Each structure stands twice: as structure tokens, then as C-alpha cells.
Amino acid sequence: TSDINPYTASASASYASARGVYYWPGTGNLYSVYYNNGSPGIYALYSNTTSLGNLTTTANYNGLKVSWADYRNSSGTNYLIINTCSEIYYMDTSDTETLIADADVPTNPAGIASLDGYLFTVKTGSQDIYNCAVDDVTTWTASAFISAEASPGLAYNLFKQNDHIVVLKSDAVEFFYNAGNPPPGSPLARNMSYFPQIGCLGYQYATQYKDDIYFLSYSHEGFAVYRIRNFKVERISTPAVERYMSTLYLNDDFPHADSADGLFIVTGK
């Protein structure tokens, strides 16, 4: 994150906190989102140095990082998907963003992932994974979901890894694949061959770099960083790093995690 918007060259009272950066091969541009501290509920969106206007989010979800997905349907149409945790937008290659206004988009969606012409997202405060209609990001139905219920914990975030959707929960990690189930339900089915019972700390505490997923976990042993690679969940943090994370958390200085150039980054306020 940054306290200075690099595209205004100075600190700004309005757009003070970065909430996401994404390179999209669809245009070759770098996209960034900044939280508008002066107007709660507004995120400013940039393509390289060009302002693309504002995205919205609810008051309860101000300041959360955004999620991104590179979506392509069977006809070859390519969109950049942006999820602010209250609204989902799709952007075409002309840098025109459009709100997905279907009333059946889940309330306060967390995370976004694309697989086989579908978009998937978590309904915050539930175990439910919702999806759009195949090849149509604008169409959603209330019955198009599957519950990640192999354990009682809530679902926090999700990512695509290989040909699976990986769901990070408060007490476990669940893997889903496209089983080709027909609408109006979800096309997904759970892969019970992999069910690591290691929980994620929350939505903000997970990220992805290339195909690897990283997340923070907390148990009676304290904090730890885990990596998911090829269905295997590995603890990768050292004792020194884990002690440092505990110190950050106790000081209320542990808001979220992200990745860059192969590094897993935990940032303070």
C-alpha cells in the first residue's frame, strides 16, 4: 500500500490509500485502485496514469483491498473483473468499466475467480460460492451456488489454481472442480481428495502470485504463513517471522497481505 497516490505526485486527502494493483495482459496496462478517504464508499480507478473514474463500495467495507480476475469466455471475449467487496465490475479492452447490476449477485461478495467461462465469488458471512451464467458475467441466479460445508467454518476468499477453485475458510481449505453440473445450480463439485484443516485469518490475509496461493493462519500455536501449491498446503514462515506477526497484531497494525515479484508481503497501516 501507499500513502501517496503516484499518479498525482503528492499526498492526497481524498485518495490516500492504495487498495489494489493489477497488470492485465488484455490491454498491457497496469490498473490501480485507491480508497477515497474524503468520500467513504468511493474507490478511484486508474489505468496506468489515466483516471477511469470511481468504483463504489458499502460503508461497512470501506478500505478493503479489491480482488481481480482475468476473464475470457468461449467466444474469446476478454474482461478484467474488479470486485470491491460490495460491487463487481467488468472492464473491456477499451478501459470501459461496467457494474454487474444483477440483483442475484451475492451481498458483499469476497474474492473473485474465473474458470471455464464462469465467475466465482464468496458470499460474505456464509459458506456459499456463487457463480454467474456460463459465458455471461452479467447474469446471476439465486440458485447458482454450492456450499463449502465439509467443515463448519465460514468461507473468506477464493482463488483459481490449476483447474480448481480453492476456497479459504476460517478452519480449512476446500477444493472444487468443474463437474459440468447443469444450471440452475453450481457447476462445481467438491474434491475430497484434498481437505487440509488449516484456517485462514480472514479475507484480507490471502493473496496469489502466479499459481501459488499464500495466506495467514492463526491457531493455538500463534500466527503462521502457508503456501498452497499443487494441492499441498505448506507452512513456510520461520519462528522469527511468526513472532513479528504476533507483535504487529497485538499493536493493531496488521491490516492485510499481498504479493509482488514472488514475495508475500504483510503490511502495517
Coordinates of C-alpha atoms in Angstrom, one line a residue:
T1 CA 0.0 0.0 0.0
S2 CA 1.0 3.6 -0.3
D3 CA 0.0 6.9 1.5
I4 CA 0.8 8.8 -1.7
N5 CA -1.0 8.4 -5.0
P6 CA 1.8 8.0 -7.5
Y7 CA -0.4 9.4 -10.3
T8 CA -0.8 12.8 -8.5
A9 CA 2.8 13.0 -7.3
S10 CA 1.7 14.2 -3.9
A11 CA -0.1 13.1 -0.8
S12 CA -3.8 13.5 -1.2
A13 CA -6.5 13.9 1.4
S14 CA -9.0 12.3 -0.9
Y15 CA -7.2 9.3 -2.4
A16 CA -4.7 8.3 0.2
S17 CA -4.6 4.5 0.4
A18 CA -3.8 2.0 -2.4
R19 CA -6.3 -0.9 -2.3
G20 CA -5.1 -3.0 -5.3
V21 CA -2.7 -3.1 -8.3
Y22 CA -3.1 -5.5 -11.2
Y23 CA -1.3 -5.9 -14.6
W24 CA -3.8 -7.0 -17.2
P25 CA -2.4 -8.7 -20.3
G26 CA -5.7 -7.9 -22.1
T27 CA -4.5 -4.3 -22.6
G28 CA -0.9 -4.4 -21.3
N29 CA -1.9 -1.7 -18.8
L30 CA -1.3 -1.5 -15.0
Y31 CA -4.5 -0.9 -13.1
S32 CA -4.7 0.5 -9.6
V33 CA -7.4 1.4 -7.1
Y34 CA -7.2 4.0 -4.3
Y35 CA -9.6 4.4 -1.3
N36 CA -11.2 7.8 -1.2
N37 CA -10.8 8.8 2.4
G38 CA -12.6 12.0 1.8
S39 CA -15.8 10.3 0.4
P40 CA -16.5 7.0 2.2
G41 CA -17.7 4.3 -0.2
I42 CA -15.7 5.6 -3.2
Y43 CA -12.6 3.9 -4.8
A44 CA -10.7 5.7 -7.6
L45 CA -9.6 3.6 -10.5
Y46 CA -6.6 4.2 -12.7
S47 CA -5.2 2.6 -15.9
N48 CA -1.5 3.5 -15.9
T49 CA -1.7 7.2 -15.2
T50 CA -5.2 7.8 -16.6
S51 CA -8.2 8.1 -14.2
L52 CA -11.1 5.9 -15.2
G53 CA -13.5 7.3 -12.6
N54 CA -14.8 5.9 -9.4
L55 CA -16.0 2.5 -8.1
T56 CA -18.3 2.1 -5.2
T57 CA -18.3 0.1 -2.0
T58 CA -20.6 0.0 1.0
A59 CA -19.7 1.9 4.2
N60 CA -19.1 -1.4 6.1
Y61 CA -16.4 -2.4 3.6
N62 CA -14.6 0.8 3.1
G63 CA -10.8 0.3 2.8
L64 CA -10.8 -3.4 2.0
K65 CA -8.5 -4.4 -0.9
V66 CA -10.1 -5.2 -4.2
S67 CA -10.0 -8.6 -6.0
W68 CA -9.1 -9.0 -9.7
A69 CA -9.7 -11.7 -12.3
D70 CA -8.8 -12.1 -15.9
Y71 CA -11.9 -13.5 -17.6
R72 CA -12.4 -15.0 -21.0
N73 CA -15.5 -16.7 -22.3
S74 CA -15.7 -19.4 -25.0
S75 CA -16.2 -16.7 -27.7
G76 CA -12.9 -15.1 -26.8
T77 CA -14.3 -12.1 -25.1
N78 CA -11.8 -10.8 -22.5
Y79 CA -12.7 -8.8 -19.4
L80 CA -10.9 -7.6 -16.4
I81 CA -13.1 -8.3 -13.3
I82 CA -12.9 -6.0 -10.3
N83 CA -14.6 -6.8 -7.0
T84 CA -14.7 -4.1 -4.3
C85 CA -16.4 -6.5 -1.8
S86 CA -19.7 -4.8 -2.4
E87 CA -19.9 -4.4 -6.2
I88 CA -18.4 -6.4 -9.1
Y89 CA -17.4 -4.6 -12.3
Y90 CA -16.2 -5.9 -15.7
M91 CA -13.9 -3.9 -17.9
D92 CA -13.4 -4.4 -21.6
T93 CA -10.2 -3.8 -23.5
S94 CA -11.2 -0.2 -24.2
D95 CA -10.9 0.6 -20.5
T96 CA -14.7 0.9 -20.1
E97 CA -15.9 -0.4 -16.7
T98 CA -19.5 -1.6 -16.2
L99 CA -21.2 -2.5 -12.9
I100 CA -22.7 -6.0 -12.9
A101 CA -26.2 -5.0 -11.7
D102 CA -28.0 -8.3 -11.5
A103 CA -29.9 -8.5 -8.2
D104 CA -28.7 -12.0 -7.6
V105 CA -25.0 -11.1 -7.3
P106 CA -24.4 -12.1 -3.7
T107 CA -24.4 -9.5 -1.0
N108 CA -20.9 -8.3 -0.2
P109 CA -19.0 -10.7 -2.5
A110 CA -15.5 -11.6 -1.3
G111 CA -12.8 -12.6 -3.8
I112 CA -13.2 -13.3 -7.5
A113 CA -12.0 -16.2 -9.7
S114 CA -12.6 -17.2 -13.3
L115 CA -12.8 -20.8 -14.5
D116 CA -14.2 -22.3 -17.8
G117 CA -16.4 -19.2 -18.6
Y118 CA -17.7 -18.8 -15.1
L119 CA -17.0 -16.2 -12.4
F120 CA -17.0 -17.4 -8.8
T121 CA -17.2 -15.4 -5.6
V122 CA -17.9 -15.9 -1.9
K123 CA -21.0 -14.5 -0.2
T124 CA -19.5 -12.8 2.9
G125 CA -20.7 -14.4 6.2
S126 CA -21.5 -17.7 4.7
Q127 CA -20.1 -20.9 3.2
D128 CA -21.6 -20.2 -0.2
I129 CA -19.8 -20.0 -3.5
Y130 CA -21.8 -18.3 -6.2
N131 CA -21.3 -18.2 -9.9
C132 CA -22.5 -16.3 -13.0
A133 CA -24.1 -18.0 -16.0
V134 CA -21.5 -19.7 -18.3
D135 CA -20.0 -17.2 -20.8
D136 CA -22.1 -14.3 -19.3
V137 CA -20.7 -12.3 -16.4
T138 CA -23.8 -10.1 -16.3
T139 CA -26.3 -12.9 -15.5
W140 CA -26.5 -14.5 -12.0
T141 CA -29.3 -16.6 -10.4
A142 CA -30.1 -17.1 -6.7
S143 CA -29.8 -20.9 -7.0
A144 CA -26.4 -20.9 -8.7
F145 CA -24.2 -21.7 -5.7
I146 CA -22.5 -24.5 -3.8
S147 CA -21.7 -24.5 -0.1
A148 CA -18.2 -25.2 1.1
E149 CA -19.5 -27.2 4.1
A150 CA -17.0 -30.0 4.6
S151 CA -16.2 -28.1 7.8
P152 CA -18.3 -25.7 9.8
G153 CA -16.1 -22.6 9.2
L154 CA -17.1 -19.6 7.1
A155 CA -15.6 -19.1 3.6
Y156 CA -13.4 -16.0 3.4
N157 CA -11.8 -15.9 0.0
L158 CA -11.2 -17.9 -3.1
F159 CA -8.7 -18.3 -6.0
K160 CA -8.3 -20.3 -9.1
Q161 CA -5.4 -22.8 -9.0
N162 CA -4.7 -25.2 -11.9
D163 CA -8.2 -26.4 -12.9
H164 CA -9.7 -26.0 -9.4
I165 CA -11.4 -23.2 -7.3
V166 CA -9.6 -23.1 -3.9
V167 CA -11.8 -21.8 -1.1
L168 CA -10.1 -20.4 2.1
K169 CA -12.2 -20.8 5.2
S170 CA -11.8 -20.0 8.9
D171 CA -10.9 -23.6 9.7
A172 CA -10.0 -25.4 6.5
V173 CA -9.2 -25.2 2.7
E174 CA -11.6 -26.8 0.3
F175 CA -11.0 -27.6 -3.4
F176 CA -13.7 -27.6 -6.1
Y177 CA -13.6 -28.6 -9.8
N178 CA -16.0 -28.0 -12.7
A179 CA -18.1 -31.2 -12.7
G180 CA -20.3 -29.9 -15.5
N181 CA -23.4 -29.9 -13.4
P182 CA -26.2 -28.2 -15.3
P183 CA -27.9 -24.9 -14.3
P184 CA -29.7 -23.6 -12.3
G185 CA -27.3 -25.0 -9.7
S186 CA -23.5 -24.7 -9.5
P187 CA -21.3 -26.5 -12.0
L188 CA -18.8 -27.2 -9.2
A189 CA -18.2 -30.3 -7.1
R190 CA -16.0 -30.8 -4.1
N191 CA -12.7 -32.7 -4.4
M192 CA -12.5 -34.5 -1.1
S193 CA -9.1 -36.0 -2.0
Y194 CA -7.7 -32.7 -0.6
F195 CA -9.0 -31.3 2.7
P196 CA -6.3 -29.6 4.8
Q197 CA -7.8 -28.4 8.0
I198 CA -5.8 -25.2 8.3
G199 CA -7.8 -22.0 8.5
C200 CA -7.3 -18.6 7.0
L201 CA -7.3 -15.5 9.3
G202 CA -9.7 -13.6 7.0
Y203 CA -10.4 -12.1 3.6
Q204 CA -7.6 -9.5 3.8
Y205 CA -5.0 -12.1 4.7
A206 CA -4.7 -14.0 1.5
T207 CA -3.2 -13.4 -1.9
Q208 CA -1.9 -15.2 -5.0
Y209 CA 1.3 -14.9 -7.0
K210 CA 1.2 -16.8 -10.4
D211 CA -0.4 -20.1 -9.4
D212 CA 0.7 -20.2 -5.7
I213 CA -1.7 -19.1 -3.0
Y214 CA -0.5 -17.6 0.3
F215 CA -2.4 -17.0 3.4
L216 CA -2.0 -16.2 7.1
S217 CA -3.4 -18.5 9.7
Y218 CA -3.8 -18.4 13.5
S219 CA -4.1 -21.3 15.9
H220 CA -3.1 -22.0 19.5
E221 CA 0.5 -22.1 18.2
G222 CA 0.2 -18.5 17.0
F223 CA 0.5 -16.9 13.6
A224 CA 1.9 -18.6 10.5
V225 CA 2.2 -18.2 6.7
Y226 CA 1.1 -21.0 4.5
R227 CA 1.5 -21.6 0.8
I228 CA -0.8 -23.7 -1.4
R229 CA 1.0 -25.3 -4.4
N230 CA -0.4 -28.2 -6.4
F231 CA -3.0 -29.1 -3.7
K232 CA -0.3 -29.2 -1.0
V233 CA -0.6 -26.7 1.9
E234 CA 2.9 -26.0 3.4
R235 CA 3.9 -23.8 6.4
I236 CA 6.6 -21.5 5.1
S237 CA 7.1 -18.9 7.8
T238 CA 10.0 -19.0 10.2
P239 CA 9.7 -18.7 14.0
A240 CA 11.1 -15.2 13.8
V241 CA 8.6 -14.1 11.3
E242 CA 5.8 -15.6 13.3
R243 CA 6.9 -13.7 16.4
Y244 CA 7.0 -10.5 14.4
M245 CA 3.5 -11.0 13.1
S246 CA 2.2 -11.6 16.6
T247 CA 3.7 -8.2 17.6
L248 CA 2.1 -6.5 14.7
Y249 CA -1.3 -8.0 15.5
L250 CA -1.1 -7.0 19.2
N251 CA -0.3 -3.4 18.1
D252 CA -3.4 -3.4 15.8
D253 CA -1.0 -2.9 12.9
F254 CA -1.8 -5.9 10.7
P255 CA -4.4 -5.0 8.2
H256 CA -3.7 -7.2 5.1
A257 CA -1.3 -9.1 2.9
D258 CA -0.4 -9.0 -0.7
S259 CA 2.2 -10.3 -3.2
A260 CA 4.7 -8.8 -5.6
D261 CA 7.5 -10.3 -7.7
G262 CA 7.2 -13.6 -5.9
L263 CA 7.2 -12.1 -2.4
F264 CA 4.5 -12.5 0.2
I265 CA 4.1 -9.1 1.8
V266 CA 2.5 -8.3 5.2
T267 CA 1.9 -4.5 5.6
G268 CA 1.1 -2.4 8.5
K269 CA -1.2 0.6 8.4

